[in-house]
């Protein structure tokens, strides 16, 4: 069972001071383990694994620096606060160099002790969270998609099932949700993994160059064509072609792409003969491809050729369990790239990461963490490097519990009243509540039964 109350081990050869120290700490709700014998304190340390050690510096037999060294050997992340009645600048410097969390000179006040204790426990919590995240990252080393969430686990399982197929895959999902990463994962797990993976953003290619860039051209095909150009589609031969934002592909090029899928061949601009290609096509868009097909903005025949295996990539808010794992991955990457000793996220920074709505999904998370790493020289990433919210339009994956309860309650009432046409008696019976209770809830959420009555009922009124 996880410890709900922090445990603090205190070591001091003065029993009276040790008792006072325990009373101060217990008054703040901490569980205190005390020992006036450093050797016995080490036994307690091994058995109980406290969250913080507070030890006197000068003690017979085993001094505080030896305790600090033993703690670091057992648990390098366990914070140690050193106490001494012989405070001096050299002692403080030596303690800090030995990586003690803090240093207090006797006599000190309860307020000073509590402030340093609270800070040490905050660091302990951050260290434990960071260790868990890095352990999870190590366990997933080499995997294309980092995840903890059931939503992504289900998608990863699906990818493993369809990877060996030659059929076209169509990825849908919000912008920034990681569709290219998913496409790459399919390629890496497929028999074509040794072939090229060519990613094309169809919306980023200038219209006048799109045909040449995709299908290639021969020398002399147009002014400036000084040599043959294979094109992106032929560059993917033997591998996988990922067409991102496929909905932005002009209609005239949709016809040529359809021929590639149907015949396995293409004709470069200016060429007189067809060239064969062998590739698997994975396409993606954040737009409503069904609506575009219905309106004629996207060819129906091409849609059916591309939409053989449809997969939806969940938004980051749908896979909130992955937020901290991905954030730690991005932070470790940036820390290594910048050659900085960044320990991890502070607890307050972790909370902010979980409270954001992330309308820009994984791409937005990556950008936020990259910025946080850039402004953090060393130590823990502070909460003020994480903006409170992203752009407008999103909702936190984990809103405050009271807000979540209120939202559920209102939605439940609306659905119930809509299903009963605003009949309070029926609604109350279904909800298992008295009519007066239901009226109170409706007033709380400013809902009137008249809004949910059928047209015939309103006419009778």
Tab-separated table of C-alpha atoms in Angstrom:
chain	number	residue	atom	x	y	z
A	1	UNK	CA	0.000	0.000	0.000
A	2	UNK	CA	1.384	3.451	-0.842
A	3	UNK	CA	2.144	5.745	2.067
A	4	UNK	CA	-0.399	8.513	2.346
A	5	UNK	CA	1.488	10.297	5.156
A	6	UNK	CA	5.160	11.217	4.593
A	7	UNK	CA	7.558	9.382	6.909
A	8	UNK	CA	10.547	11.228	8.334
A	9	UNK	CA	13.525	9.574	10.037
A	10	UNK	CA	15.219	11.787	12.667
A	11	UNK	CA	18.669	10.978	14.098
A	12	UNK	CA	20.263	12.951	16.930
A	13	UNK	CA	22.326	11.870	19.940
A	14	UNK	CA	20.495	14.390	22.172
A	15	UNK	CA	17.279	12.611	23.337
A	16	UNK	CA	15.638	15.827	24.559
A	17	UNK	CA	16.180	17.619	21.253
A	18	UNK	CA	15.129	14.489	19.342
A	19	UNK	CA	11.842	14.488	21.289
A	20	UNK	CA	11.237	18.176	20.542
A	21	UNK	CA	12.009	17.620	16.867
A	22	UNK	CA	9.486	14.779	16.763
A	23	UNK	CA	6.778	16.896	18.387
A	24	UNK	CA	7.291	19.695	15.879
A	25	UNK	CA	7.100	17.350	12.896
A	26	UNK	CA	4.150	15.338	14.234
A	27	UNK	CA	2.241	18.587	14.782
A	28	UNK	CA	2.278	19.000	10.994
A	29	UNK	CA	0.889	15.493	10.446
A	30	UNK	CA	4.116	13.680	9.534
A	31	UNK	CA	4.917	10.147	10.681
A	32	UNK	CA	8.175	10.377	12.632
A	33	UNK	CA	10.719	7.594	13.259
A	34	UNK	CA	13.387	8.643	15.756
A	35	UNK	CA	16.738	7.241	16.845
A	36	UNK	CA	19.437	8.630	19.121
A	37	UNK	CA	21.872	6.010	17.762
A	38	UNK	CA	23.041	6.506	14.126
A	39	UNK	CA	23.696	2.764	13.674
A	40	UNK	CA	20.142	1.968	14.779
A	41	UNK	CA	18.944	4.777	12.515
A	42	UNK	CA	20.556	3.014	9.555
A	43	UNK	CA	18.659	-0.168	10.408
A	44	UNK	CA	15.405	1.801	10.487
A	45	UNK	CA	16.353	3.369	7.159
A	46	UNK	CA	16.711	-0.042	5.492
A	47	UNK	CA	13.472	-1.420	6.954
A	48	UNK	CA	11.112	1.552	6.685
A	49	UNK	CA	12.387	3.495	3.644
A	50	UNK	CA	11.355	6.980	4.865
A	51	UNK	CA	10.677	9.976	2.610
A	52	UNK	CA	13.162	12.261	4.378
A	53	UNK	CA	16.088	11.950	6.793
A	54	UNK	CA	16.906	14.700	9.283
A	55	UNK	CA	20.184	14.053	11.104
A	56	UNK	CA	22.556	15.831	13.433
A	57	UNK	CA	25.948	16.553	11.885
A	58	UNK	CA	28.193	15.873	14.900
A	59	UNK	CA	27.531	12.555	16.628
A	60	UNK	CA	29.859	9.964	18.212
A	61	UNK	CA	30.681	6.901	16.179
A	62	UNK	CA	28.876	7.890	12.971
A	63	UNK	CA	28.495	11.543	12.090
A	64	UNK	CA	25.916	13.195	9.850
A	65	UNK	CA	28.165	13.155	6.767
A	66	UNK	CA	28.534	9.374	7.132
A	67	UNK	CA	24.733	9.103	7.444
A	68	UNK	CA	24.400	11.207	4.284
A	69	UNK	CA	26.813	8.930	2.418
A	70	UNK	CA	24.926	5.807	3.540
A	71	UNK	CA	21.597	7.317	2.458
A	72	UNK	CA	22.964	8.213	-0.970
A	73	UNK	CA	24.229	4.662	-1.428
A	74	UNK	CA	20.840	3.191	-0.563
A	75	UNK	CA	18.607	5.776	-2.265
A	76	UNK	CA	20.287	8.671	-4.129
A	77	UNK	CA	16.958	10.550	-4.393
A	78	UNK	CA	16.208	10.454	-0.651
A	79	UNK	CA	16.676	14.014	0.690
A	80	UNK	CA	18.785	14.597	3.817
A	81	UNK	CA	18.678	17.680	6.056
A	82	UNK	CA	21.720	18.197	8.280
A	83	UNK	CA	21.527	19.854	11.721
A	84	UNK	CA	24.360	21.156	13.875
A	85	UNK	CA	24.944	23.274	16.939
A	86	UNK	CA	28.279	24.265	15.462
A	87	UNK	CA	27.069	25.971	12.328
A	88	UNK	CA	29.684	27.500	10.116
A	89	UNK	CA	30.110	28.453	6.496
A	90	UNK	CA	32.662	25.647	5.826
A	91	UNK	CA	30.267	23.046	7.270
A	92	UNK	CA	27.416	24.366	5.133
A	93	UNK	CA	29.556	24.336	1.999
A	94	UNK	CA	30.725	20.774	2.698
A	95	UNK	CA	27.146	19.611	3.250
A	96	UNK	CA	25.923	21.161	0.016
A	97	UNK	CA	28.836	19.735	-1.952
A	98	UNK	CA	27.939	16.329	-0.540
A	99	UNK	CA	24.460	16.914	-1.986
A	100	UNK	CA	22.559	17.275	1.259
A	101	UNK	CA	19.168	18.832	0.596
A	102	UNK	CA	19.506	21.469	3.297
A	103	UNK	CA	21.348	22.659	6.358
A	104	UNK	CA	20.025	24.154	9.624
A	105	UNK	CA	22.061	25.565	12.489
A	106	UNK	CA	20.806	25.057	16.019
A	107	UNK	CA	18.907	26.822	17.431
A	108	UNK	CA	16.358	27.117	14.640
A	109	UNK	CA	12.647	27.817	14.701
A	110	UNK	CA	9.790	25.446	13.992
A	111	UNK	CA	8.887	27.645	10.998
A	112	UNK	CA	12.392	27.237	9.526
A	113	UNK	CA	12.214	23.472	10.017
A	114	UNK	CA	8.759	23.145	8.465
A	115	UNK	CA	9.674	25.261	5.452
A	116	UNK	CA	12.767	23.185	4.670
A	117	UNK	CA	10.948	19.911	5.407
A	118	UNK	CA	8.107	20.770	3.046
A	119	UNK	CA	10.548	21.693	0.265
A	120	UNK	CA	12.464	18.437	0.758
A	121	UNK	CA	9.298	16.339	0.564
A	122	UNK	CA	8.227	18.170	-2.581
A	123	UNK	CA	11.554	17.255	-4.170
A	124	UNK	CA	11.155	13.680	-2.983
A	125	UNK	CA	7.764	13.449	-4.662
A	126	UNK	CA	9.158	14.910	-7.879
A	127	UNK	CA	12.085	12.478	-7.817
A	128	UNK	CA	9.780	9.496	-7.363
A	129	UNK	CA	7.487	10.594	-10.195
A	130	UNK	CA	10.463	11.187	-12.495
A	131	UNK	CA	11.914	7.767	-11.659
A	132	UNK	CA	8.602	6.076	-12.489
A	133	UNK	CA	8.361	7.910	-15.798
A	134	UNK	CA	11.941	7.102	-16.776
A	135	UNK	CA	11.426	3.457	-15.838
A	136	UNK	CA	8.382	3.361	-18.126
A	137	UNK	CA	10.418	5.014	-20.884
A	138	UNK	CA	13.184	2.428	-20.523
A	139	UNK	CA	10.628	-0.367	-20.692
A	140	UNK	CA	9.351	1.056	-23.986
A	141	UNK	CA	12.800	1.764	-25.428
A	142	UNK	CA	12.846	1.020	-29.139
A	143	UNK	CA	9.082	1.226	-29.522
A	144	UNK	CA	7.733	3.635	-32.106
A	145	UNK	CA	4.832	4.839	-29.961
A	146	UNK	CA	5.205	5.683	-26.280
A	147	UNK	CA	2.014	5.092	-24.347
A	148	UNK	CA	0.343	4.153	-21.077
A	149	UNK	CA	-3.285	4.766	-22.015
A	150	UNK	CA	-5.780	2.056	-23.001
A	151	UNK	CA	-6.726	4.127	-26.062
A	152	UNK	CA	-3.204	4.033	-27.472
A	153	UNK	CA	-2.644	0.443	-26.339
A	154	UNK	CA	-5.648	-0.592	-28.434
A	155	UNK	CA	-4.286	1.333	-31.430
A	156	UNK	CA	-0.816	-0.220	-31.035
A	157	UNK	CA	-2.382	-3.697	-30.974
A	158	UNK	CA	-4.293	-2.864	-34.142
A	159	UNK	CA	-1.105	-1.656	-35.837
A	160	UNK	CA	0.582	-4.973	-35.095
A	161	UNK	CA	-2.301	-6.831	-36.740
A	162	UNK	CA	-2.376	-4.812	-39.959
A	163	UNK	CA	1.345	-4.094	-40.392
A	164	UNK	CA	2.034	-7.124	-42.595
A	165	UNK	CA	-0.837	-6.303	-44.959
A	166	UNK	CA	-0.264	-4.521	-48.264
A	167	UNK	CA	-3.617	-2.744	-48.028
A	168	UNK	CA	-3.809	1.040	-47.900
A	169	UNK	CA	-4.314	2.605	-44.458
A	170	UNK	CA	-6.289	5.770	-43.789
A	171	UNK	CA	-5.524	7.657	-40.593
A	172	UNK	CA	-7.929	10.201	-39.164
A	173	UNK	CA	-7.454	12.362	-36.103
A	174	UNK	CA	-6.904	15.888	-34.911
A	175	UNK	CA	-3.984	17.968	-36.088
A	176	UNK	CA	-0.887	17.265	-34.023
A	177	UNK	CA	-2.161	13.963	-32.632
A	178	UNK	CA	0.750	11.982	-34.074
A	179	UNK	CA	-0.554	10.522	-37.313
A	180	UNK	CA	2.894	10.531	-38.943
A	181	UNK	CA	4.345	8.708	-35.932
A	182	UNK	CA	1.627	6.062	-36.311
A	183	UNK	CA	2.337	5.769	-40.032
A	184	UNK	CA	6.036	5.295	-39.289
A	185	UNK	CA	5.190	2.626	-36.712
A	186	UNK	CA	3.204	0.702	-39.324
A	187	UNK	CA	6.131	0.932	-41.729
A	188	UNK	CA	8.649	-0.179	-39.085
A	189	UNK	CA	6.552	-3.258	-38.229
A	190	UNK	CA	5.925	-4.223	-41.856
A	191	UNK	CA	7.927	-6.408	-44.270
A	192	UNK	CA	8.832	-3.116	-46.025
A	193	UNK	CA	10.728	-1.801	-42.975
A	194	UNK	CA	14.072	-1.956	-44.830
A	195	UNK	CA	12.650	0.164	-47.637
A	196	UNK	CA	12.202	3.940	-47.631
A	197	UNK	CA	9.545	5.789	-45.650
A	198	UNK	CA	8.617	8.932	-47.563
A	199	UNK	CA	6.372	11.449	-45.833
A	200	UNK	CA	4.606	14.062	-47.972
A	201	UNK	CA	2.514	16.950	-46.686
A	202	UNK	CA	0.093	17.425	-49.559
A	203	UNK	CA	-0.982	20.834	-48.271
A	204	UNK	CA	2.581	22.191	-48.166
A	205	UNK	CA	3.498	21.618	-51.833
A	206	UNK	CA	2.868	24.649	-54.105
A	207	UNK	CA	0.120	23.826	-56.612
A	208	UNK	CA	2.297	24.637	-59.612
A	209	UNK	CA	5.000	22.229	-58.439
A	210	UNK	CA	2.820	19.495	-56.984
A	211	UNK	CA	2.673	17.225	-60.031
A	212	UNK	CA	6.411	17.371	-60.640
A	213	UNK	CA	7.236	16.901	-56.954
A	214	UNK	CA	4.959	13.896	-56.573
A	215	UNK	CA	5.216	12.137	-59.937
A	216	UNK	CA	8.593	13.360	-61.120
A	217	UNK	CA	9.608	14.719	-64.507
A	218	UNK	CA	12.073	14.039	-67.310
A	219	UNK	CA	14.768	16.374	-68.514
A	220	UNK	CA	13.358	19.088	-70.782
A	221	UNK	CA	9.755	18.551	-69.690
A	222	UNK	CA	9.460	22.273	-68.913
A	223	UNK	CA	11.636	25.325	-68.509
A	224	UNK	CA	14.145	24.664	-65.774
A	225	UNK	CA	13.894	20.875	-65.985
A	226	UNK	CA	17.609	20.394	-66.566
A	227	UNK	CA	17.672	16.770	-65.414
A	228	UNK	CA	15.399	13.865	-64.638
A	229	UNK	CA	13.593	14.008	-61.295
A	230	UNK	CA	12.230	10.789	-59.768
A	231	UNK	CA	9.548	12.432	-57.649
A	232	UNK	CA	8.393	11.536	-54.148
A	233	UNK	CA	6.176	8.620	-55.161
A	234	UNK	CA	8.955	6.789	-56.988
A	235	UNK	CA	11.330	7.593	-54.110
A	236	UNK	CA	9.076	5.423	-51.915
A	237	UNK	CA	9.436	2.427	-54.231
A	238	UNK	CA	9.857	-0.733	-52.154
A	239	UNK	CA	8.710	1.046	-49.021
A	240	UNK	CA	5.894	3.200	-47.687
A	241	UNK	CA	4.452	6.489	-48.956
A	242	UNK	CA	2.763	8.575	-46.287
A	243	UNK	CA	0.450	11.214	-47.734
A	244	UNK	CA	-0.395	13.609	-44.911
A	245	UNK	CA	-3.306	16.031	-45.345
A	246	UNK	CA	-4.444	14.064	-48.393
A	247	UNK	CA	-7.634	16.132	-48.499
A	248	UNK	CA	-5.558	19.083	-49.759
A	249	UNK	CA	-4.438	17.222	-52.894
A	250	UNK	CA	-5.834	18.969	-56.008
A	251	UNK	CA	-8.507	17.031	-57.912
A	252	UNK	CA	-6.387	16.774	-61.055
A	253	UNK	CA	-3.651	15.011	-59.092
A	254	UNK	CA	-6.156	12.800	-57.322
A	255	UNK	CA	-6.822	11.216	-60.736
A	256	UNK	CA	-3.128	10.462	-61.258
A	257	UNK	CA	-2.760	9.082	-57.726
A	258	UNK	CA	-5.742	6.806	-58.325
A	259	UNK	CA	-3.939	5.315	-61.317
A	260	UNK	CA	-0.865	4.633	-59.183
A	261	UNK	CA	-3.018	2.713	-56.722
A	262	UNK	CA	-4.957	0.848	-59.414
A	263	UNK	CA	-2.176	0.019	-61.871
A	264	UNK	CA	0.991	0.292	-59.800
A	265	UNK	CA	2.471	2.634	-62.370
A	266	UNK	CA	2.850	6.329	-63.127
A	267	UNK	CA	4.024	8.607	-65.905
A	268	UNK	CA	6.405	11.431	-64.933
A	269	UNK	CA	5.779	14.873	-66.409
A	270	UNK	CA	7.058	14.902	-69.990
A	271	UNK	CA	7.627	11.145	-70.155
A	272	UNK	CA	6.238	8.941	-72.921
A	273	UNK	CA	6.240	5.666	-71.004
A	274	UNK	CA	4.823	4.393	-67.751
A	275	UNK	CA	7.070	3.435	-64.828
A	276	UNK	CA	6.089	0.766	-62.314
A	277	UNK	CA	6.170	1.345	-58.577
A	278	UNK	CA	5.721	-1.010	-55.651
A	279	UNK	CA	4.721	0.754	-52.466
A	280	UNK	CA	2.220	0.850	-49.674
A	281	UNK	CA	0.217	4.049	-49.240
A	282	UNK	CA	-0.777	5.416	-45.853
A	283	UNK	CA	-2.812	8.608	-45.982
A	284	UNK	CA	-4.088	10.927	-43.293
A	285	UNK	CA	-6.127	14.052	-42.712
A	286	UNK	CA	-7.633	15.980	-39.817
A	287	UNK	CA	-10.563	17.013	-42.025
A	288	UNK	CA	-13.893	15.201	-42.409
A	289	UNK	CA	-13.065	13.073	-45.448
A	290	UNK	CA	-16.631	11.725	-45.642
A	291	UNK	CA	-18.085	15.229	-45.974
A	292	UNK	CA	-15.464	16.193	-48.555
A	293	UNK	CA	-16.266	13.094	-50.603
A	294	UNK	CA	-19.989	13.764	-50.407
A	295	UNK	CA	-19.497	17.349	-51.595
A	296	UNK	CA	-17.281	16.313	-54.518
A	297	UNK	CA	-14.168	18.017	-53.132
A	298	UNK	CA	-12.527	14.606	-52.886
A	299	UNK	CA	-12.911	11.817	-55.454
A	300	UNK	CA	-15.084	8.971	-54.245
A	301	UNK	CA	-13.158	6.315	-56.195
A	302	UNK	CA	-9.863	7.498	-54.682
A	303	UNK	CA	-11.463	7.556	-51.231
A	304	UNK	CA	-12.362	3.877	-51.481
A	305	UNK	CA	-8.856	3.020	-52.675
A	306	UNK	CA	-7.270	4.824	-49.716
A	307	UNK	CA	-9.847	3.983	-47.059
A	308	UNK	CA	-9.251	0.217	-46.998
A	309	UNK	CA	-8.051	0.038	-43.379
A	310	UNK	CA	-9.360	3.049	-41.451
A	311	UNK	CA	-7.687	3.911	-38.149
A	312	UNK	CA	-8.386	6.819	-35.814
A	313	UNK	CA	-5.562	8.350	-33.791
A	314	UNK	CA	-6.957	9.593	-30.448
A	315	UNK	CA	-6.390	13.168	-29.344
A	316	UNK	CA	-4.101	13.826	-26.384
A	317	UNK	CA	-7.117	14.609	-24.183
A	318	UNK	CA	-8.392	11.089	-24.920
A	319	UNK	CA	-5.084	9.582	-23.855
A	320	UNK	CA	-4.386	11.748	-20.807
A	321	UNK	CA	-2.447	8.894	-19.155
A	322	UNK	CA	0.273	9.498	-21.783
A	323	UNK	CA	0.794	13.217	-21.098
A	324	UNK	CA	3.467	12.941	-18.408
A	325	UNK	CA	5.238	10.036	-20.125
A	326	UNK	CA	5.539	11.991	-23.370
A	327	UNK	CA	6.526	15.162	-21.507
A	328	UNK	CA	9.364	13.348	-19.717
A	329	UNK	CA	10.527	11.873	-23.032
A	330	UNK	CA	10.658	15.301	-24.656
A	331	UNK	CA	12.364	16.810	-21.594
A	332	UNK	CA	15.074	14.130	-21.465
A	333	UNK	CA	15.683	14.551	-25.183
A	334	UNK	CA	16.034	18.329	-24.894
A	335	UNK	CA	18.165	18.079	-21.751
A	336	UNK	CA	20.588	15.827	-23.612
A	337	UNK	CA	20.555	18.004	-26.721
A	338	UNK	CA	21.244	21.160	-24.706
A	339	UNK	CA	23.767	19.345	-22.470
A	340	UNK	CA	21.945	20.487	-19.326
A	341	UNK	CA	21.444	18.775	-15.981
A	342	UNK	CA	17.663	19.022	-15.855
A	343	UNK	CA	16.357	16.658	-13.179
A	344	UNK	CA	12.686	16.584	-14.179
A	345	UNK	CA	9.420	18.438	-13.618
A	346	UNK	CA	8.505	19.908	-10.249
A	347	UNK	CA	5.185	18.643	-8.806
A	348	UNK	CA	3.570	21.994	-9.621
A	349	UNK	CA	4.794	21.734	-13.225
A	350	UNK	CA	3.406	18.189	-13.474
A	351	UNK	CA	0.046	19.479	-12.245
A	352	UNK	CA	0.026	22.203	-14.893
A	353	UNK	CA	0.812	19.702	-17.614
A	354	UNK	CA	-2.183	17.623	-16.555
A	355	UNK	CA	-4.478	20.659	-16.257
A	356	UNK	CA	-3.930	21.966	-19.791
A	357	UNK	CA	-6.454	21.128	-22.470
A	358	UNK	CA	-3.855	20.496	-25.232
A	359	UNK	CA	-5.945	21.436	-28.267
A	360	UNK	CA	-2.742	21.176	-30.310
A	361	UNK	CA	-2.228	17.615	-29.033
A	362	UNK	CA	1.219	15.975	-28.929
A	363	UNK	CA	2.753	18.675	-31.129
A	364	UNK	CA	1.683	21.360	-28.663
A	365	UNK	CA	2.996	19.323	-25.716
A	366	UNK	CA	6.344	18.910	-27.445
A	367	UNK	CA	6.587	22.649	-28.110
A	368	UNK	CA	5.718	23.527	-24.491
A	369	UNK	CA	8.322	21.118	-23.086
A	370	UNK	CA	10.948	22.319	-25.563
A	371	UNK	CA	10.394	25.876	-24.334
A	372	UNK	CA	10.517	24.792	-20.680
A	373	UNK	CA	13.832	23.024	-21.250
A	374	UNK	CA	15.255	26.039	-23.065
A	375	UNK	CA	14.623	28.344	-20.068
A	376	UNK	CA	15.725	25.826	-17.399
A	377	UNK	CA	19.469	25.876	-16.851
A	378	UNK	CA	19.526	22.990	-14.341
A	379	UNK	CA	17.524	21.360	-11.580
A	380	UNK	CA	13.749	21.026	-11.713
A	381	UNK	CA	11.474	22.540	-14.348
A	382	UNK	CA	9.458	25.200	-12.534
A	383	UNK	CA	5.703	25.568	-12.840
A	384	UNK	CA	5.987	29.090	-14.239
A	385	UNK	CA	7.663	27.735	-17.388
A	386	UNK	CA	4.406	25.879	-18.185
A	387	UNK	CA	1.638	28.245	-19.369
A	388	UNK	CA	-1.667	27.845	-17.542
A	389	UNK	CA	-3.659	27.150	-20.703
A	390	UNK	CA	-3.135	26.687	-24.394
A	391	UNK	CA	-5.132	28.419	-27.086
A	392	UNK	CA	-8.875	28.669	-26.618
A	393	UNK	CA	-11.206	25.857	-27.531
A	394	UNK	CA	-10.030	22.916	-25.444
A	395	UNK	CA	-11.027	21.378	-22.145
A	396	UNK	CA	-8.631	19.922	-19.608
A	397	UNK	CA	-8.400	16.129	-19.638
A	398	UNK	CA	-8.719	16.293	-15.856
A	399	UNK	CA	-10.871	19.251	-14.797
A	400	UNK	CA	-11.419	19.785	-11.053
A	401	UNK	CA	-13.603	17.006	-9.629
A	402	UNK	CA	-16.362	19.434	-8.653
A	403	UNK	CA	-16.514	20.791	-12.216
A	404	UNK	CA	-16.602	17.268	-13.648
A	405	UNK	CA	-19.431	16.305	-11.304
A	406	UNK	CA	-21.413	19.403	-12.251
A	407	UNK	CA	-20.913	18.772	-15.980
A	408	UNK	CA	-22.047	15.161	-15.644
A	409	UNK	CA	-25.043	16.160	-13.529
A	410	UNK	CA	-26.216	18.743	-16.061
A	411	UNK	CA	-25.734	16.394	-19.023
A	412	UNK	CA	-27.621	13.646	-17.176
A	413	UNK	CA	-30.551	15.977	-16.455
A	414	UNK	CA	-30.687	17.229	-20.040
A	415	UNK	CA	-30.710	13.693	-21.455
A	416	UNK	CA	-33.282	12.536	-18.896
A	417	UNK	CA	-35.657	15.454	-19.537
A	418	UNK	CA	-35.239	15.122	-23.280
A	419	UNK	CA	-36.087	11.393	-23.098
A	420	UNK	CA	-39.202	12.062	-20.985
A	421	UNK	CA	-40.313	15.147	-22.953
A	422	UNK	CA	-39.975	17.259	-19.818
A	423	UNK	CA	-42.363	15.072	-17.765
A	424	UNK	CA	-41.048	15.626	-14.235
A	425	UNK	CA	-42.947	12.716	-12.675
A	426	UNK	CA	-41.543	10.212	-15.170
A	427	UNK	CA	-38.077	11.722	-14.959
A	428	UNK	CA	-38.099	11.534	-11.164
A	429	UNK	CA	-39.134	7.855	-11.229
A	430	UNK	CA	-36.355	6.980	-13.664
A	431	UNK	CA	-33.778	8.908	-11.650
A	432	UNK	CA	-34.979	7.374	-8.387
A	433	UNK	CA	-35.444	10.812	-6.834
A	434	UNK	CA	-38.375	12.784	-5.458
A	435	UNK	CA	-39.935	15.447	-7.678
A	436	UNK	CA	-38.788	18.171	-5.258
A	437	UNK	CA	-35.192	16.910	-5.489
A	438	UNK	CA	-35.362	16.966	-9.271
A	439	UNK	CA	-36.728	20.513	-9.280
A	440	UNK	CA	-33.867	21.618	-7.017
A	441	UNK	CA	-31.300	20.108	-9.388
A	442	UNK	CA	-32.983	21.761	-12.368
A	443	UNK	CA	-32.928	25.164	-10.661
A	444	UNK	CA	-29.243	24.605	-9.819
A	445	UNK	CA	-28.454	24.141	-13.520
A	446	UNK	CA	-31.024	26.678	-14.812
A	447	UNK	CA	-33.032	24.047	-16.675
A	448	UNK	CA	-36.764	24.524	-17.298
A	449	UNK	CA	-38.969	21.493	-18.115
A	450	UNK	CA	-40.736	23.512	-20.854
A	451	UNK	CA	-37.534	23.447	-22.896
A	452	UNK	CA	-37.798	19.683	-23.234
A	453	UNK	CA	-41.517	19.240	-23.882
A	454	UNK	CA	-42.572	17.967	-27.288
A	455	UNK	CA	-44.207	20.336	-29.783
A	456	UNK	CA	-47.679	18.861	-29.126
A	457	UNK	CA	-47.314	19.472	-25.401
A	458	UNK	CA	-46.236	23.058	-26.024
A	459	UNK	CA	-49.211	23.625	-28.354
A	460	UNK	CA	-51.603	22.364	-25.647
A	461	UNK	CA	-50.096	24.788	-23.177
